[in-house]
XYZ file of N, CA and C in Angstrom:
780
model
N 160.075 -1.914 206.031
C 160.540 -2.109 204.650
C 159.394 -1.902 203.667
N 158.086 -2.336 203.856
C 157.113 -2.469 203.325
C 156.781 -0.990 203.068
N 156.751 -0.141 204.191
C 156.163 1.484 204.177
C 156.612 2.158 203.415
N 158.618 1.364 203.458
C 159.341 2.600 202.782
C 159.067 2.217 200.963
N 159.029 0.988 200.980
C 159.062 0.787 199.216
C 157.710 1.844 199.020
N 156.123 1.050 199.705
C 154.946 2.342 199.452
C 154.968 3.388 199.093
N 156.104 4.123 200.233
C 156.428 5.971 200.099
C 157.452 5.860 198.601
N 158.478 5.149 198.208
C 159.271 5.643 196.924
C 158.000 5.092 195.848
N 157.168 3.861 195.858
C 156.001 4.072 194.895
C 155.371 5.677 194.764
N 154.616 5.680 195.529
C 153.839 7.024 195.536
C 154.826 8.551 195.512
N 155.560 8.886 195.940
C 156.549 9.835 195.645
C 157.110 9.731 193.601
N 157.423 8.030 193.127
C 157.367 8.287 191.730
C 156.688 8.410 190.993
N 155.589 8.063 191.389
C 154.004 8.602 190.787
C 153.356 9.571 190.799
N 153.700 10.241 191.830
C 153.226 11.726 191.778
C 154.401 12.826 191.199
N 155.913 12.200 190.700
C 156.629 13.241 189.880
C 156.590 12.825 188.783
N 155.777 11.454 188.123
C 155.539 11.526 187.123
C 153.773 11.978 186.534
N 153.220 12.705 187.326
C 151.830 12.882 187.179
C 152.161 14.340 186.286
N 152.697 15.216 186.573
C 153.333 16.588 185.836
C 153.357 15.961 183.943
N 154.796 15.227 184.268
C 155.117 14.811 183.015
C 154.076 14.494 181.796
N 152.705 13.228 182.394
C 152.295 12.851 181.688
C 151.239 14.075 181.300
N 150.835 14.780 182.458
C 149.702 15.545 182.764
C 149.885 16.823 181.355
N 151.417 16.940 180.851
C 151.939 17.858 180.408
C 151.891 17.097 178.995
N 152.143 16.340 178.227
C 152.213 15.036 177.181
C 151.167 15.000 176.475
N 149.750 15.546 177.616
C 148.087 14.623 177.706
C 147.473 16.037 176.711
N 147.859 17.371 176.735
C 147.542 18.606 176.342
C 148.429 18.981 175.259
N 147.743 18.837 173.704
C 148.481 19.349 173.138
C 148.890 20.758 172.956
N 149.806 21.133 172.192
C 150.496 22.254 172.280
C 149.762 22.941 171.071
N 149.809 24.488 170.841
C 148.958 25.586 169.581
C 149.857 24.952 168.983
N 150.904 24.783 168.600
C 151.478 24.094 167.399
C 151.263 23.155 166.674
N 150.722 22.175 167.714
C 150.092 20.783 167.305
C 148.928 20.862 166.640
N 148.174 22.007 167.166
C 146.838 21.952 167.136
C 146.539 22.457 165.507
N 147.506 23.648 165.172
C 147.675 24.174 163.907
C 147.842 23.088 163.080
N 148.739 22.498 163.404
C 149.285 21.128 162.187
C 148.402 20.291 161.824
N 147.590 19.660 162.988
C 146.425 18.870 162.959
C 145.356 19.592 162.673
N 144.988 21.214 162.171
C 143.721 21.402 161.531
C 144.154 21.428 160.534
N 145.309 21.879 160.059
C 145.902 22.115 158.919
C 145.793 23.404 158.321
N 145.639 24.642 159.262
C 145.172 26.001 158.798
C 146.042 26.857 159.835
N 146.855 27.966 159.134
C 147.290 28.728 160.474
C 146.568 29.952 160.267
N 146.009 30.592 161.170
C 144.546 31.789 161.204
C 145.499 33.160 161.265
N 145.716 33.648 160.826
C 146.747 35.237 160.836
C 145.413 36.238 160.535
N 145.916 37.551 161.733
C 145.300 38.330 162.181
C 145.551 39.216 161.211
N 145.084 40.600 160.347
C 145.478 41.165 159.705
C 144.246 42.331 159.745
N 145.124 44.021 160.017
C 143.838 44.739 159.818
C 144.170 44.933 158.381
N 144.952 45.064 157.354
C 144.850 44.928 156.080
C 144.840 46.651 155.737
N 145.228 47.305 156.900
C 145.252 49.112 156.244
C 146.565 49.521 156.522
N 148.020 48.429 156.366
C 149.595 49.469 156.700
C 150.205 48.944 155.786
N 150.098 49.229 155.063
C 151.203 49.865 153.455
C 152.365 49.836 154.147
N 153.460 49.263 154.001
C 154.015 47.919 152.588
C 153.433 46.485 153.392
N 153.367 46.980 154.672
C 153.187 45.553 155.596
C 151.518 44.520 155.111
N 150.363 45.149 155.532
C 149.208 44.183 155.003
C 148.513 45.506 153.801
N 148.268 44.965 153.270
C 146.543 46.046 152.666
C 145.672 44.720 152.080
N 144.452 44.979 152.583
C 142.764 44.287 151.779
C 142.411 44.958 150.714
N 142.872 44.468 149.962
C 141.793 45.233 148.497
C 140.540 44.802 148.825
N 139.461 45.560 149.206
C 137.500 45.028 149.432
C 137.235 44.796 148.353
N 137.663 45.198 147.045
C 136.871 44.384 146.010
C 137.071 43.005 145.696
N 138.955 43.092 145.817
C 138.848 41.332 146.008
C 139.194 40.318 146.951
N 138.692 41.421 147.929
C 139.170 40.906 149.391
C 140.577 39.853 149.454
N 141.533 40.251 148.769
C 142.853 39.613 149.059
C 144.004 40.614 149.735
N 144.704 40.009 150.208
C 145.759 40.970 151.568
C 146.837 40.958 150.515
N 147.182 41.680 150.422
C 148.834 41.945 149.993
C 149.903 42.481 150.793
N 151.048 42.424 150.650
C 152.161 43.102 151.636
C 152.940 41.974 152.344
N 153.878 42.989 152.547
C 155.313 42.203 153.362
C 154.748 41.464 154.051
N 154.011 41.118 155.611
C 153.953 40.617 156.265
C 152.797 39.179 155.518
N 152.247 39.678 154.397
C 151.477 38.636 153.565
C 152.051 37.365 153.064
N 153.039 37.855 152.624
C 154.359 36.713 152.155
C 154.936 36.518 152.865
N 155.213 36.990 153.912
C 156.272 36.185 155.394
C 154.949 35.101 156.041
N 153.897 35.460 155.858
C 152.466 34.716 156.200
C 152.295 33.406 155.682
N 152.483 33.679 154.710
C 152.330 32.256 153.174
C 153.870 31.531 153.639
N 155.106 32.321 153.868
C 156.315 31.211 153.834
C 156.308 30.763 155.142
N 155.464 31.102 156.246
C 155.223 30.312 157.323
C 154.546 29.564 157.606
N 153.469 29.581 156.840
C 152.482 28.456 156.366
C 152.970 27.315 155.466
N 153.739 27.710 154.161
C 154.589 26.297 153.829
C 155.733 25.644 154.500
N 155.966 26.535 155.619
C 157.413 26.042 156.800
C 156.469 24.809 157.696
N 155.022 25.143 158.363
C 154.314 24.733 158.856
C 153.737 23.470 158.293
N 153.670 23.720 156.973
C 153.158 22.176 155.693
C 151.399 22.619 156.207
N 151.316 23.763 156.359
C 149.352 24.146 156.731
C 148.791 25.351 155.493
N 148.162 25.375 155.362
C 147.192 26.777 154.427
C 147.013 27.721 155.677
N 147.366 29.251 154.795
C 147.349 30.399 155.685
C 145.762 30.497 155.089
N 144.977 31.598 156.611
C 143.717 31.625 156.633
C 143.523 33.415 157.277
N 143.541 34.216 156.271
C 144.099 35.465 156.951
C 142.534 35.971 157.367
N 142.689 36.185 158.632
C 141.386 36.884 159.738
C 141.531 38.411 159.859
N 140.409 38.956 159.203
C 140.378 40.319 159.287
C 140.129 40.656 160.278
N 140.657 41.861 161.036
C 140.534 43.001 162.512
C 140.849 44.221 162.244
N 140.876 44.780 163.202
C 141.199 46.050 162.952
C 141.845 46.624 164.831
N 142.640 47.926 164.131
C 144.068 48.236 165.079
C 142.939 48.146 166.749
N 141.728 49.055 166.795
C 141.484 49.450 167.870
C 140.826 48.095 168.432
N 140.131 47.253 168.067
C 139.649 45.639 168.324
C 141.138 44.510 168.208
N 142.347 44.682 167.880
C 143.200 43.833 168.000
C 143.590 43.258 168.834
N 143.282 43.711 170.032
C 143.536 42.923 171.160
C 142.376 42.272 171.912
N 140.933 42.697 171.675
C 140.413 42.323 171.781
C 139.849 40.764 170.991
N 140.201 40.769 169.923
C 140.212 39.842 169.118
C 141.255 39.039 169.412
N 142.352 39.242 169.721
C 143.670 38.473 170.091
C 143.016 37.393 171.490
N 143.044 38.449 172.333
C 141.941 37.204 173.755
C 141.064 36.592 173.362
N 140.103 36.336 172.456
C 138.931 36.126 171.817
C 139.314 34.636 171.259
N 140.942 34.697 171.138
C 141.194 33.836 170.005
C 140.411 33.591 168.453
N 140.451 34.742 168.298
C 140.221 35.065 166.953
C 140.866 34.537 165.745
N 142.770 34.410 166.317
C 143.694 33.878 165.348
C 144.791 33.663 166.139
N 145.744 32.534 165.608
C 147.152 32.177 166.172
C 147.981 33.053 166.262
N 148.093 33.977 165.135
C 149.259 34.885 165.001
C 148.574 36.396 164.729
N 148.846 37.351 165.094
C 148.603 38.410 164.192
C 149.922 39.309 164.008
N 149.822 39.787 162.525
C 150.741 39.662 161.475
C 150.481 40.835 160.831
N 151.299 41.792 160.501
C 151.013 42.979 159.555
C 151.615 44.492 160.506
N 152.608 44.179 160.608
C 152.908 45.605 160.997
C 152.980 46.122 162.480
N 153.039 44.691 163.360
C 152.452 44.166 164.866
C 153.900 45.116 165.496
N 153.778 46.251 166.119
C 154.759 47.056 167.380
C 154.585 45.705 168.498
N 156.238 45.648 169.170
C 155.921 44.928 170.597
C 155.568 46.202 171.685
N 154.656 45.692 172.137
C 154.823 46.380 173.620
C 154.003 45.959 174.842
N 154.329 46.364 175.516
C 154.299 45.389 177.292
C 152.804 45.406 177.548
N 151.895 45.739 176.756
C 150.144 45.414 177.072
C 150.094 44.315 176.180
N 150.562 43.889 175.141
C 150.596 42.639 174.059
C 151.091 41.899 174.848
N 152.415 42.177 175.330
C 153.235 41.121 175.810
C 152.172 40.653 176.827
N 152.089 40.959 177.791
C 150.679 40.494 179.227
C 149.755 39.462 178.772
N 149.141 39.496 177.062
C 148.466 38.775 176.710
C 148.669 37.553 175.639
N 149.950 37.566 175.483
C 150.448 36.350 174.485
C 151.932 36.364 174.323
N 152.765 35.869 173.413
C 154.282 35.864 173.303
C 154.700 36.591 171.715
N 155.829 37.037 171.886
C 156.515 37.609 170.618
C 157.607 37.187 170.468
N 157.505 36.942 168.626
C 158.715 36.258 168.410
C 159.994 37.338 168.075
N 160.992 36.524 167.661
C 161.990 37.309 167.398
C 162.065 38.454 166.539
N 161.891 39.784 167.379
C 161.983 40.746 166.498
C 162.065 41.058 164.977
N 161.440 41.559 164.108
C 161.523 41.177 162.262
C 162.691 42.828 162.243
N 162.111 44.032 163.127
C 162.616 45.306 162.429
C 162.754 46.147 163.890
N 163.401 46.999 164.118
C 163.729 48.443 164.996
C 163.648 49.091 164.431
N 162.739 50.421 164.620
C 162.631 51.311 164.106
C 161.948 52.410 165.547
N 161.204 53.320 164.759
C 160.463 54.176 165.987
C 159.821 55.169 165.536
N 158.829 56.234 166.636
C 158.199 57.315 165.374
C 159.289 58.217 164.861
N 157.834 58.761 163.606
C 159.023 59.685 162.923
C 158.049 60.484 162.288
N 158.453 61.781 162.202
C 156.690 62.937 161.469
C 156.849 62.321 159.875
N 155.887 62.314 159.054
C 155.786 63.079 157.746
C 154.919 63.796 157.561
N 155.345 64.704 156.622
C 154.797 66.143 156.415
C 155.165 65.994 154.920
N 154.381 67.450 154.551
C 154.513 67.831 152.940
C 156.087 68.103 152.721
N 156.609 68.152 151.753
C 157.998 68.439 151.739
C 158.607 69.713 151.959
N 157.844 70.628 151.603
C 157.959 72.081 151.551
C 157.819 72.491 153.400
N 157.237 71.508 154.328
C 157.519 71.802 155.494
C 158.286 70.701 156.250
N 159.148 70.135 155.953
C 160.213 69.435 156.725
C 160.779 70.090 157.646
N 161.087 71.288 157.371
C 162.172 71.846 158.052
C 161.439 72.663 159.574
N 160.070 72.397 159.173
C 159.154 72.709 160.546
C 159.173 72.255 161.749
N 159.486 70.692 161.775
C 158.958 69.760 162.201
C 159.819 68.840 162.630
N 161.444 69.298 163.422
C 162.024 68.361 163.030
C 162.364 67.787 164.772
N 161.314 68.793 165.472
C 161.917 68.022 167.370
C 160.142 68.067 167.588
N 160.110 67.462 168.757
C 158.413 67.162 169.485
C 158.303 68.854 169.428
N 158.949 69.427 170.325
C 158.580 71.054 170.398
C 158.492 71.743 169.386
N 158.889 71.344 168.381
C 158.644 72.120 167.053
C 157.162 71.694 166.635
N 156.539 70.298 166.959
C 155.464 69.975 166.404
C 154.425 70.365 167.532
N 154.241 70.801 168.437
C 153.619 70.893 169.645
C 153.550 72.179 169.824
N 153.263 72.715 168.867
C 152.451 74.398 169.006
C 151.300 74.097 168.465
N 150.727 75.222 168.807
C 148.765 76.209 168.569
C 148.860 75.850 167.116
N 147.798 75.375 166.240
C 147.743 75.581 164.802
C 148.420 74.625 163.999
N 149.329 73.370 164.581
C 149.568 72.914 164.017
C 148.701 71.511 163.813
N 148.631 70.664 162.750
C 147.414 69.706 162.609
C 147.754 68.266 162.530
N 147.940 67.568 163.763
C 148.411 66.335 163.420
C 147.171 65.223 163.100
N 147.354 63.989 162.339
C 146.561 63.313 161.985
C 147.367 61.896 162.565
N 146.331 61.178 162.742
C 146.461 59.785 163.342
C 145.252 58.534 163.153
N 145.831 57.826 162.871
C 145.026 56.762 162.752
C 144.069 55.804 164.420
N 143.264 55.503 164.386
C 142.530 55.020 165.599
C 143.092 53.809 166.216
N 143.497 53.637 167.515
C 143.434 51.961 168.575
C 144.384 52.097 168.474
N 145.789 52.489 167.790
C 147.186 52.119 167.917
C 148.661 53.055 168.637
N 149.495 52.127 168.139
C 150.477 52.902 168.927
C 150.943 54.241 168.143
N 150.434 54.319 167.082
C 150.289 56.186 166.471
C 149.917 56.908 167.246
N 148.315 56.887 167.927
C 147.697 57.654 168.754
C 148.097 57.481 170.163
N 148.461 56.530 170.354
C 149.132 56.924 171.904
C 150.360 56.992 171.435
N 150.952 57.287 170.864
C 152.342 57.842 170.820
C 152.150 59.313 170.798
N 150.748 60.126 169.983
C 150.945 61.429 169.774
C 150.232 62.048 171.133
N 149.146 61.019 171.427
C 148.554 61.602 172.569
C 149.380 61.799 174.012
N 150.538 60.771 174.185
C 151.145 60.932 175.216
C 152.754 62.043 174.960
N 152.764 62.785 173.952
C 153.585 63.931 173.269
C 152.920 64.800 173.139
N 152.246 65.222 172.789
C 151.414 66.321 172.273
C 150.686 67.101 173.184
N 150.960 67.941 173.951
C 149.456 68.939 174.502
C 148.811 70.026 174.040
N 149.683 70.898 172.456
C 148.972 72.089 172.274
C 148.213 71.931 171.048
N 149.521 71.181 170.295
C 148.814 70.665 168.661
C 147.496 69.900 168.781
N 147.142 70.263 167.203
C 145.706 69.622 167.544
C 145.669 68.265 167.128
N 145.342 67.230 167.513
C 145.078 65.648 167.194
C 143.764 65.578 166.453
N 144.147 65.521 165.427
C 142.483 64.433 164.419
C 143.003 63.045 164.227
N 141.391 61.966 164.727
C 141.965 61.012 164.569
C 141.193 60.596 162.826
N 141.695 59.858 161.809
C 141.022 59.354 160.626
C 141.268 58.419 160.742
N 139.287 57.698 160.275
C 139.333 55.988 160.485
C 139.840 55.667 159.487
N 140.035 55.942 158.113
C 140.398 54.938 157.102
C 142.315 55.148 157.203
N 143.044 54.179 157.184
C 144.262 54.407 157.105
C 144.581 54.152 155.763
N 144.157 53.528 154.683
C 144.724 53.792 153.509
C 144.983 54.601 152.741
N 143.850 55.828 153.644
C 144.289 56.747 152.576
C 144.952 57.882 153.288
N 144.853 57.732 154.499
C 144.767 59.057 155.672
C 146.278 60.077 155.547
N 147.421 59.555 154.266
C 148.396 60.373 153.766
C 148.132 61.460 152.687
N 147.111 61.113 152.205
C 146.259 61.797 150.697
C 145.616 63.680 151.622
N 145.323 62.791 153.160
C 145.197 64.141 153.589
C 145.847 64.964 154.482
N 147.317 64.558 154.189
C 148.242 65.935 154.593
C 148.961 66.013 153.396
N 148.291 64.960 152.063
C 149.289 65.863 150.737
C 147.949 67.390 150.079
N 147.220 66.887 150.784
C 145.704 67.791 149.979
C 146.145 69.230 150.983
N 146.538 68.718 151.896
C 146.094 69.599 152.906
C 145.588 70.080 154.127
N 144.851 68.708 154.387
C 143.719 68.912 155.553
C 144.663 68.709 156.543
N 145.776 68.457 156.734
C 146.781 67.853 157.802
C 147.954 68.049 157.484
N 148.718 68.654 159.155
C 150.339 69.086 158.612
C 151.343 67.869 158.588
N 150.899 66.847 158.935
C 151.740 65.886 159.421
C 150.883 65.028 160.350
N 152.257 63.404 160.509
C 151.287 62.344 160.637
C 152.429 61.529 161.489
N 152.989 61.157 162.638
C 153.865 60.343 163.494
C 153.659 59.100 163.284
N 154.180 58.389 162.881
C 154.135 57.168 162.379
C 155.201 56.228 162.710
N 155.866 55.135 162.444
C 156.652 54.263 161.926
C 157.522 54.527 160.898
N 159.470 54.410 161.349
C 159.967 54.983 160.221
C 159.630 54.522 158.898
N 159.640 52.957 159.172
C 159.206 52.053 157.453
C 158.211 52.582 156.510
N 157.131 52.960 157.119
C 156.009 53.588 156.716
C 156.212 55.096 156.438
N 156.556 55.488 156.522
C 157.301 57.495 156.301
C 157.869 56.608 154.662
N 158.814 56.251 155.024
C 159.821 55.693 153.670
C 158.932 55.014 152.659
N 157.952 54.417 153.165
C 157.146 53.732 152.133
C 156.302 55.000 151.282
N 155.805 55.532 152.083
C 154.557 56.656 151.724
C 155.642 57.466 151.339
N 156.865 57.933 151.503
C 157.235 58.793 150.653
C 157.750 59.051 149.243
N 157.701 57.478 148.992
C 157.862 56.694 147.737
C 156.638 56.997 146.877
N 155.861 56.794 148.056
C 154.151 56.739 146.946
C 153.591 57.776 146.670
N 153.734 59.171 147.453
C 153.923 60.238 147.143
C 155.282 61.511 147.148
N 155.869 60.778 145.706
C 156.963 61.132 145.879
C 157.194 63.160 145.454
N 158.116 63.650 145.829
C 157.544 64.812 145.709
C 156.713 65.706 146.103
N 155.797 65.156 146.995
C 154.720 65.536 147.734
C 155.173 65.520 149.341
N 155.211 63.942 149.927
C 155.212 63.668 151.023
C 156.671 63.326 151.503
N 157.553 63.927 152.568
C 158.816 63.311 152.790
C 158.490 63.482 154.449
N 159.500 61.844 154.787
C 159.754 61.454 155.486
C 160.759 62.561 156.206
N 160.620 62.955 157.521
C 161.437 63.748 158.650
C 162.191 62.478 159.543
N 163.580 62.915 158.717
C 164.571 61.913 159.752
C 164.486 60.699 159.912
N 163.393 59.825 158.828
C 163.489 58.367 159.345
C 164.572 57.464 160.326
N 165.689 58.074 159.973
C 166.951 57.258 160.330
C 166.897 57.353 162.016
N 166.727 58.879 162.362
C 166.770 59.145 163.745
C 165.451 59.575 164.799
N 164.240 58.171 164.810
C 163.199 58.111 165.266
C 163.095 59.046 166.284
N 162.023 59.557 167.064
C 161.775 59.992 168.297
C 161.868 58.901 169.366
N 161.746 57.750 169.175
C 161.909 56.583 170.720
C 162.373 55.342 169.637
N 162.239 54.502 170.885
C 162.778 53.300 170.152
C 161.350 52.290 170.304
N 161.728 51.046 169.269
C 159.985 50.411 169.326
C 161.023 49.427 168.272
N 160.088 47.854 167.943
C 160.626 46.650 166.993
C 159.231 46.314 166.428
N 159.026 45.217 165.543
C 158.079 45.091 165.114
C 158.377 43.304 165.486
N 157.286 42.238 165.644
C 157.753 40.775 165.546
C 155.959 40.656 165.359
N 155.954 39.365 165.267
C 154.978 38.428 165.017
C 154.147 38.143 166.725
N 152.651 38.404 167.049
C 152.319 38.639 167.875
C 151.516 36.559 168.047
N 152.378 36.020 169.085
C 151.641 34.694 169.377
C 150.999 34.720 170.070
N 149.760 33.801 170.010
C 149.073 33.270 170.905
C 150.560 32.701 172.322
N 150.099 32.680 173.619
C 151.026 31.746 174.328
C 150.773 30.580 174.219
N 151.914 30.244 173.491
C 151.926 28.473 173.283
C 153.900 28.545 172.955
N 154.688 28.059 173.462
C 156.533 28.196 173.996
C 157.069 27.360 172.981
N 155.764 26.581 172.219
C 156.290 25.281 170.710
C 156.345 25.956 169.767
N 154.864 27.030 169.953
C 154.814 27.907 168.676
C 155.919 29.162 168.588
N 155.996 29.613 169.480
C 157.319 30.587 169.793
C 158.397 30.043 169.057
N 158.816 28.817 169.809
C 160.093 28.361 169.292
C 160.287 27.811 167.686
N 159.346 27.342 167.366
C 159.022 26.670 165.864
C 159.583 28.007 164.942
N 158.152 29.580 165.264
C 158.823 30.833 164.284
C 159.724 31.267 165.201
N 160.276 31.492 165.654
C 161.991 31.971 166.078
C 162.854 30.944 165.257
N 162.565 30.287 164.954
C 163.833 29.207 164.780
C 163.439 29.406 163.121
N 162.292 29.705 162.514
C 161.339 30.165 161.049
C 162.497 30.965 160.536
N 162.198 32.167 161.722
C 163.080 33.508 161.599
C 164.490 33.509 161.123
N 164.608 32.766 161.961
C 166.638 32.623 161.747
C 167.148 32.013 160.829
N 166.286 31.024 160.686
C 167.011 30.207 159.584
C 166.372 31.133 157.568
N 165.402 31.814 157.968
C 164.916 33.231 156.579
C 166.015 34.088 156.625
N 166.194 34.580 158.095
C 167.300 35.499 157.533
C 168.645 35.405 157.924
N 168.949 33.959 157.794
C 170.539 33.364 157.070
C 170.575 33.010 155.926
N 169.158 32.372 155.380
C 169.219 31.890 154.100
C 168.960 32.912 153.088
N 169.015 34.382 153.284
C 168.007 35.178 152.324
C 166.384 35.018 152.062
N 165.959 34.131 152.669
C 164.578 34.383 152.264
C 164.036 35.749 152.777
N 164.372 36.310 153.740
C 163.739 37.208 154.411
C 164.089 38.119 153.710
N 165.585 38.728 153.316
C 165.921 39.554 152.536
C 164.934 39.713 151.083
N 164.840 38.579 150.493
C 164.386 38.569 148.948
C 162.984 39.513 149.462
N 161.612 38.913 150.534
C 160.694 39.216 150.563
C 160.997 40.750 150.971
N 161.838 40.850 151.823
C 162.042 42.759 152.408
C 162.368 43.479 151.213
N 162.999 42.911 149.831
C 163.958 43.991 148.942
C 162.401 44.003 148.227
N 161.173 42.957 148.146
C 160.587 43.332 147.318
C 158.958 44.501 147.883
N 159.380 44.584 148.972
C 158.170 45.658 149.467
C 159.240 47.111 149.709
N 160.103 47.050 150.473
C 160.647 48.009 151.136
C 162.054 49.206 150.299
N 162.335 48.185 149.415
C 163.944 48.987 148.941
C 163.219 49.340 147.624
C-alpha cells in the first residue's frame, strides 16, 4: 500500500514538472510587454510598404502604420531596427528584432527560422517596364532573350526569383532600391520583376513613364505577413491583431491610404 501511494506521488510530480517548467519561462510576448518596446525590423527601401528618409531618419509606409497600431494594440512604443534585404535573416537569428515588418514575402527558409502571421496580401512577380515596351514582355520567354536588361535589387526574393527564370537575359543587380525604377525610366534597364503591389505603386509614381505588366495575373504565387520571432503567444496575440483590423476597417483605412 505504502509503494503504491509513493509510485502515484512521484508519477504526479513528474506530470506536473512540464506544466510548471512551462509557467517558469516567459513567453516573447511577455517579454515585449514587460520592456515596454516592440523592436520591428525594417530595411526602409519598398515603397508604399517601409522607406527611411536618412535625413530624418524616420520610416514611413504601410507596414509603418500597421507597426504603430500594433504597438498601441500591445499598450508598448514601436522601436523600428534598421536592416537590410540581403542581412535580414541574418539579423532575424541574431535577434536583432521581434518582428520584421515592411514588405516581408513568406517563404519556407523564413519559415525554418521563426513563425508567420496571418497572411496581410497574395500577390506574385510581375515585370515593369517603360510603357512604350509592355507589349514586349508579357511571358518569362519573352523576357529571357540576348539583349534584354533586367534589374534587381540585392538578398531578396526579386533576385532569386529572376535568377532561378532567367538564363539568357542579362541580370544587373542595384544596391540602392529607392531609386533603382528611375533606372529603367532613364534607360539603363528594360525592366524590373518585382511584387504586383509595387509595379502598381511605382506606376503611380512614374506615371506615364513606368507601367505595370499584368499586375493582376502574376508569374507564381507568393503572400506577404509579418515575420515572428518563434514565440505561439506572439503569433496568436497578431493573428487575432489581424482579424479583428480587418473586420473593423482599420486595416482597410491604413491600405486605402498607401495603396488605392
Amino acid at each position: 500500500m505504502i509503494v503504491r501511494l509513493w509510485t502515484a506521488l512521484a508519477v504526479a510530480l513528474l506530470l506536473n514538472v512540464p506544466a510548471q517548467a512551462q509557467q517558469a519561462v516567459p513567453s516573447r510576448l511577455d517579454e515585449i510587454v514587460n520592456r515596454g518596446t516592440l523592436r520591428i525590423g525594417m530595411t526602409g527601401d519598398y515603397k508604399p510598404f517601409t522607406y527611411l528618409d536618412k535625413t530624418t531618419q524616420q520610416f514611413s509606409g504601410f507596414d509603418v502604420d500597421m507597426a504603430q497600431a500594433l504597438g498601441k494594440a500591445l499598450g508598448v512604443k514601436v522601436e523600428f531596427v534598421p536592416t537590410a534585404w540581403p542581412k535580414l535573416m541574418k539579423d532575424f537569428e541574431a535577434d536583432q528584432f521581434d518582428i520584421a515588418m515592411g514588405g516581408v514575402s513568406v517563404t519556407l527558409d523564413r519559415q525554418k527560422k521563426g513563425l508567420f502571421s496571418t497572411p496581410i496580401m497574395r500577390e506574385g512577380k510581375t515585370p515593369i517596364a517603360r510603357c512604350s515596351d509592355v507589349g514586349k514582355y508579357q511571358t518569362l520567354p519573352d523576357i529571357d532573350k540576348k539583349g534584354t536588361r533586367i534589374i534587381v535589387n540585392p538578398g531578396g526574393t526579386n533576385e532569386r526569383f529572376a535568377r532561378a527564370n532567367i538564363r539568357d537575359a542579362e541580370i544587373t543587380v542595384f544596391a540602392d532600391n529607392t531609386v533603382i525604377f528611375d533606372e529603367i525610366a532613364k534607360g539603363n534597364a528594360d525592366l524590373m520583376m518585382t511584387d504586383a503591389s509595387e509595379t502598381r505603386y511605382q506606376q503611380k509614381q512614374h506615371a506615364g513613364v513606368l507601367c505595370a505588366v499584368h499586375p493582376e495575373k502574376p508569374f507564381d504565387f507568393s503572400e506577404k505577413a509579418y515575420w515572428l520571432q518563434r514565440d505561439m503567444a506572439l503569433k496568436a496575440f497578431v493573428d487575432q491583431w489581424l482579424h479583428i483590423s480587418m473586420e473593423d476597417g482599420s486595416y482597410k483605412k491604413i491600405y486605402a491610404a498607401w495603396f488605392d
